[in-house]
């Protein structure tokens, strides 16, 4: 499908230019930064809706493609397009950004224009990552993403923000350097920077393994997978609420997206022979991190660890495909795992965003994130209490919420791969409920714990709008996930055919 | 009929939404009216569905409502299977739930969470109806978890009480342990049957019976046995079988109406119903049936014993529920699925009755639940007294009351079973009859007879509860007597038809049918049979010990101190779970966090590499002093070295 309107470019540049305008105007500018930022983010969200409604679910080919030379001497192109893998993530991005702008409305009092600008620019760059089909363009967006996030944590963050930003920056930056080497190597082999050409490129086993490992380092840090996950709790704890939301809802997804766009199709043979590594890392994430999450005393850390455990399901779903096909499960069985991982990505975007916003609501009132400082919040904030219990349930994978769908699919698929994969992954039913509901028990329920809790005010309209719309999405996706899955089928089947085809 | 079935589930949901989400804007009477109205619609339409099936002879309905998703080549659908089994469950569930709803108006009258409570119990009914009406494992799991959620909310209803929030969390987590097994069972079904639809799975069950799966290298397991046991682990959680029973007694922390709902109609019956629904699978695995029977027998006998040492009126009834669930489970293991469902039904009536009667006593006693402070309530509360007596007689299986027919059939069915473990199960359920009668009438005598042990203030206010409380008691007392006479058509007639499947290898039901001569003959025979004598012995012992010689109970307690301690400590399950499992998980979590994350990953690798970089930087920094002559000197040395290399070494 080709449209005359360059929709993807608009999606990238409306927020970036809007953000630049907000930034240039500053806080003393001719207009208030908040409504302008809201307008820009809403416009971007509306622009992203045609991606869904005009999407052709019958083809695996890239859609809404834009292609023109960018740096001709190095064959770098400005090449954009989306398929069923990236499209839902773009809508997730535009939706979440609107909520983040609203959530920061009154909370951020200093450098409002810069704050809003950082998020808008961030949005454009992240959309760029999801629709870049040129590896150099992808890399530019990939690294550019770090800058606004670095600033968001560094300027509006908590007391240990410098430690957290440097840890975050170094981890993710070091992770991606080797990826750049791999991309350049493949450019020399193929004479192109097109990701689709990379996917068609024939590679020997040694090359594949090296490229696979280079990608693994970059993506595993972003996801993050055990054992390169320790930057995430620190970054979350120090980040302002909006930063945590974007980090959890979207930035983590970029690593998982990388596995689908690069690792699996470009190095299928290496993926097949090293799948045990990823599966082991994923299962450790589910069990080890699940146990660690239980004993956290800081609400944000708890949710951060819970994010890592949930992302373990995503990578597990992606890499059990080989074990399933070996045991005769066929491509359809494998599709269940991959699609389950993708649904889990989208769902985790909503649920973790909601939970971080819930913590933000409490933090804005009492300025503490420690579980021990709360207790009996529902006595003063019944509406908030109900929503937080709902999101905690979604986080523990209750059927009827989006949190169930992905976990269910990945569990069903992992049983096809190996009983013990399903057994270990299934422990999340117990662990997830334990850390989510124990948190709720200590924070929300009980008698009013202290005088400060006694003075809490329930959600205002703005907060209710943000959390309520997330609750609606989580519920709808849980009751009827079919619309989300229908857009994925063609692309996932195409991907699985690529993966099944040896390049050796 | 399609729309009627849809209305049966959606009506309580609508009630829950109005009372819950819009509770702020509607009055209390509107809230309870819509919730009760919704459940009443469900009950009436369930009767219509029952008539449609029973009188009109309509075949089972199996239809899809909507496609939840399509993935991996499998259609995951939401749909209904309305056959004789589900229509019976729907009727029982909606009837008991309706009684509980009406009763709640009186019981929760002064509670600030009135509307919220109605919202929850209506949602509970919705969840349970979704579960029993499902035609596939996905929706079954939805209902399964949804009743878990609502029970969590209801047990923790009084959220300011630490014991209540603890009990709620415990109930949810223990159920999750069961659900873990259940989920794996569903995954196994999808792997081998490529469908989650009951009809597809049952049709293919025979072909799977020879299939093996290797879980531990070298040991082949029958796939069907594995599936059945995994599914049963889920049932052990929901239907509170040992060792996943620990949540049920604690669920007494919730308001009394929900105890009636959880113990009688919703939640705990889910596991029993599920196994009966899966009879085509369980019939193919003797190992699984044996497992089910032994677990049920342990629960039936040993949990009954715990009822003897409880002083909280509701806890006695709670342990009685555990024991009775054990009876149902034993019946399932003996392939007497219809008997299990029959006992489920009679138990739903008399247990709801007993709980609501206990609630009535609790209201009169100003929320005192300790039986040691009660006594002599007979003269103050005649309706509660007589309905309690009916409930108790039904519970101990007194001939002529509903529990007699169902419990005697269970004992007979176990006697006819030849599976390994049947002998143990037989003695457990037989001796359990004595225990049941003992704890039931201990409660009955302590509460209603003898001297009043309450304080003067409470005594002055003692009176019968209002009509919204007593009318449901009477309405439940009626089926607690008469439901038993349905035994002929339910067990030996054609009632269940294809809904329950029994293979020729398990002849228990055939044996029972041969001996069955109608309910009256059964009563006459029952009056001379061992179970009746045991029940009478239990009743007499209770009367003698608690009415005639109260000192005997103390004496027994002192003489058998270790046994008493064992029972009071509930065999140590709670302590074990609390210390070993919960404490262990937290300990490991803390270890992984402090050592794994903080010391090994962050300390050694991350900060370690930062230190190496930092150390190198300090070395290199010495070179950059900022003095011009240092740089000039370095340049000269460098040039000299370069020239040396170029001139001499090349």
PDB file of N, CA and C in Angstrom, chain B residues 137 189 193 201-202 205 224 227-228 231 277-285 337 501:
ATOM      1  N   UNK B 137     -11.582 -24.787  27.557  1.00  0.00           N
ATOM      2  CA  UNK B 137     -10.689 -24.645  28.697  1.00  0.00           C
ATOM      3  C   UNK B 137     -10.282 -23.198  28.953  1.00  0.00           C
ATOM      4  N   UNK B 189      -2.960 -30.152  27.263  1.00  0.00           N
ATOM      5  CA  UNK B 189      -4.105 -30.473  26.400  1.00  0.00           C
ATOM      6  C   UNK B 189      -3.938 -29.830  25.039  1.00  0.00           C
ATOM      7  N   UNK B 193      -3.910 -32.222  21.948  1.00  0.00           N
ATOM      8  CA  UNK B 193      -5.205 -32.258  21.265  1.00  0.00           C
ATOM      9  C   UNK B 193      -5.354 -31.154  20.221  1.00  0.00           C
ATOM     10  N   UNK B 201     -11.672 -32.231  22.432  1.00  0.00           N
ATOM     11  CA  UNK B 201     -10.788 -32.963  23.346  1.00  0.00           C
ATOM     12  C   UNK B 201     -11.418 -34.298  23.728  1.00  0.00           C
ATOM     13  N   UNK B 202     -12.706 -34.284  24.082  1.00  0.00           N
ATOM     14  CA  UNK B 202     -13.343 -35.529  24.505  1.00  0.00           C
ATOM     15  C   UNK B 202     -13.403 -36.524  23.355  1.00  0.00           C
ATOM     16  N   UNK B 205     -10.072 -38.194  23.051  1.00  0.00           N
ATOM     17  CA  UNK B 205      -9.455 -38.705  24.277  1.00  0.00           C
ATOM     18  C   UNK B 205      -9.013 -40.162  24.128  1.00  0.00           C
ATOM     19  N   UNK B 224      -2.289 -38.875  29.414  1.00  0.00           N
ATOM     20  CA  UNK B 224      -3.590 -38.597  30.024  1.00  0.00           C
ATOM     21  C   UNK B 224      -3.507 -38.543  31.537  1.00  0.00           C
ATOM     22  N   UNK B 227      -2.087 -35.169  32.370  1.00  0.00           N
ATOM     23  CA  UNK B 227      -3.079 -34.106  32.179  1.00  0.00           C
ATOM     24  C   UNK B 227      -4.083 -34.121  33.324  1.00  0.00           C
ATOM     25  N   UNK B 228      -4.580 -35.323  33.641  1.00  0.00           N
ATOM     26  CA  UNK B 228      -5.621 -35.407  34.677  1.00  0.00           C
ATOM     27  C   UNK B 228      -5.078 -34.954  36.027  1.00  0.00           C
ATOM     28  N   UNK B 231      -4.590 -31.135  36.025  1.00  0.00           N
ATOM     29  CA  UNK B 231      -5.874 -30.443  36.169  1.00  0.00           C
ATOM     30  C   UNK B 231      -6.384 -30.592  37.596  1.00  0.00           C
ATOM     31  N   UNK B 277     -16.900 -32.741  34.860  1.00  0.00           N
ATOM     32  CA  UNK B 277     -16.982 -32.316  33.458  1.00  0.00           C
ATOM     33  C   UNK B 277     -15.953 -33.059  32.602  1.00  0.00           C
ATOM     34  N   UNK B 278     -14.781 -33.322  33.193  1.00  0.00           N
ATOM     35  CA  UNK B 278     -13.697 -33.974  32.454  1.00  0.00           C
ATOM     36  C   UNK B 278     -13.779 -35.493  32.565  1.00  0.00           C
ATOM     37  N   UNK B 279     -14.929 -36.033  32.963  1.00  0.00           N
ATOM     38  CA  UNK B 279     -15.009 -37.483  33.144  1.00  0.00           C
ATOM     39  C   UNK B 279     -14.497 -38.280  31.937  1.00  0.00           C
ATOM     40  N   UNK B 280     -14.693 -37.847  30.709  1.00  0.00           N
ATOM     41  CA  UNK B 280     -14.134 -38.630  29.604  1.00  0.00           C
ATOM     42  C   UNK B 280     -12.615 -38.768  29.667  1.00  0.00           C
ATOM     43  N   UNK B 281     -11.939 -37.786  30.285  1.00  0.00           N
ATOM     44  CA  UNK B 281     -10.481 -37.894  30.410  1.00  0.00           C
ATOM     45  C   UNK B 281     -10.105 -38.743  31.616  1.00  0.00           C
ATOM     46  N   UNK B 282     -10.744 -38.457  32.771  1.00  0.00           N
ATOM     47  CA  UNK B 282     -10.374 -39.171  33.997  1.00  0.00           C
ATOM     48  C   UNK B 282     -10.664 -40.653  33.891  1.00  0.00           C
ATOM     49  N   UNK B 283     -11.701 -41.005  33.146  1.00  0.00           N
ATOM     50  CA  UNK B 283     -12.041 -42.417  33.001  1.00  0.00           C
ATOM     51  C   UNK B 283     -10.918 -43.215  32.357  1.00  0.00           C
ATOM     52  N   UNK B 284     -10.050 -42.537  31.634  1.00  0.00           N
ATOM     53  CA  UNK B 284      -8.999 -43.252  30.915  1.00  0.00           C
ATOM     54  C   UNK B 284      -7.736 -43.412  31.746  1.00  0.00           C
ATOM     55  N   UNK B 285      -7.717 -42.900  32.961  1.00  0.00           N
ATOM     56  CA  UNK B 285      -6.511 -43.004  33.767  1.00  0.00           C
ATOM     57  C   UNK B 285      -6.833 -43.490  35.174  1.00  0.00           C
ATOM     58  N   UNK B 337     -19.249 -39.892  39.352  1.00  0.00           N
ATOM     59  CA  UNK B 337     -19.298 -38.444  39.130  1.00  0.00           C
ATOM     60  C   UNK B 337     -20.662 -37.874  39.465  1.00  0.00           C
ATOM     61  N   UNK B 501     -19.416 -39.398  31.517  1.00  0.00           N
ATOM     62  CA  UNK B 501     -19.017 -40.568  30.761  1.00  0.00           C
ATOM     63  C   UNK B 501     -18.301 -41.541  31.694  1.00  0.00           C
TER      64      UNK B 501
END
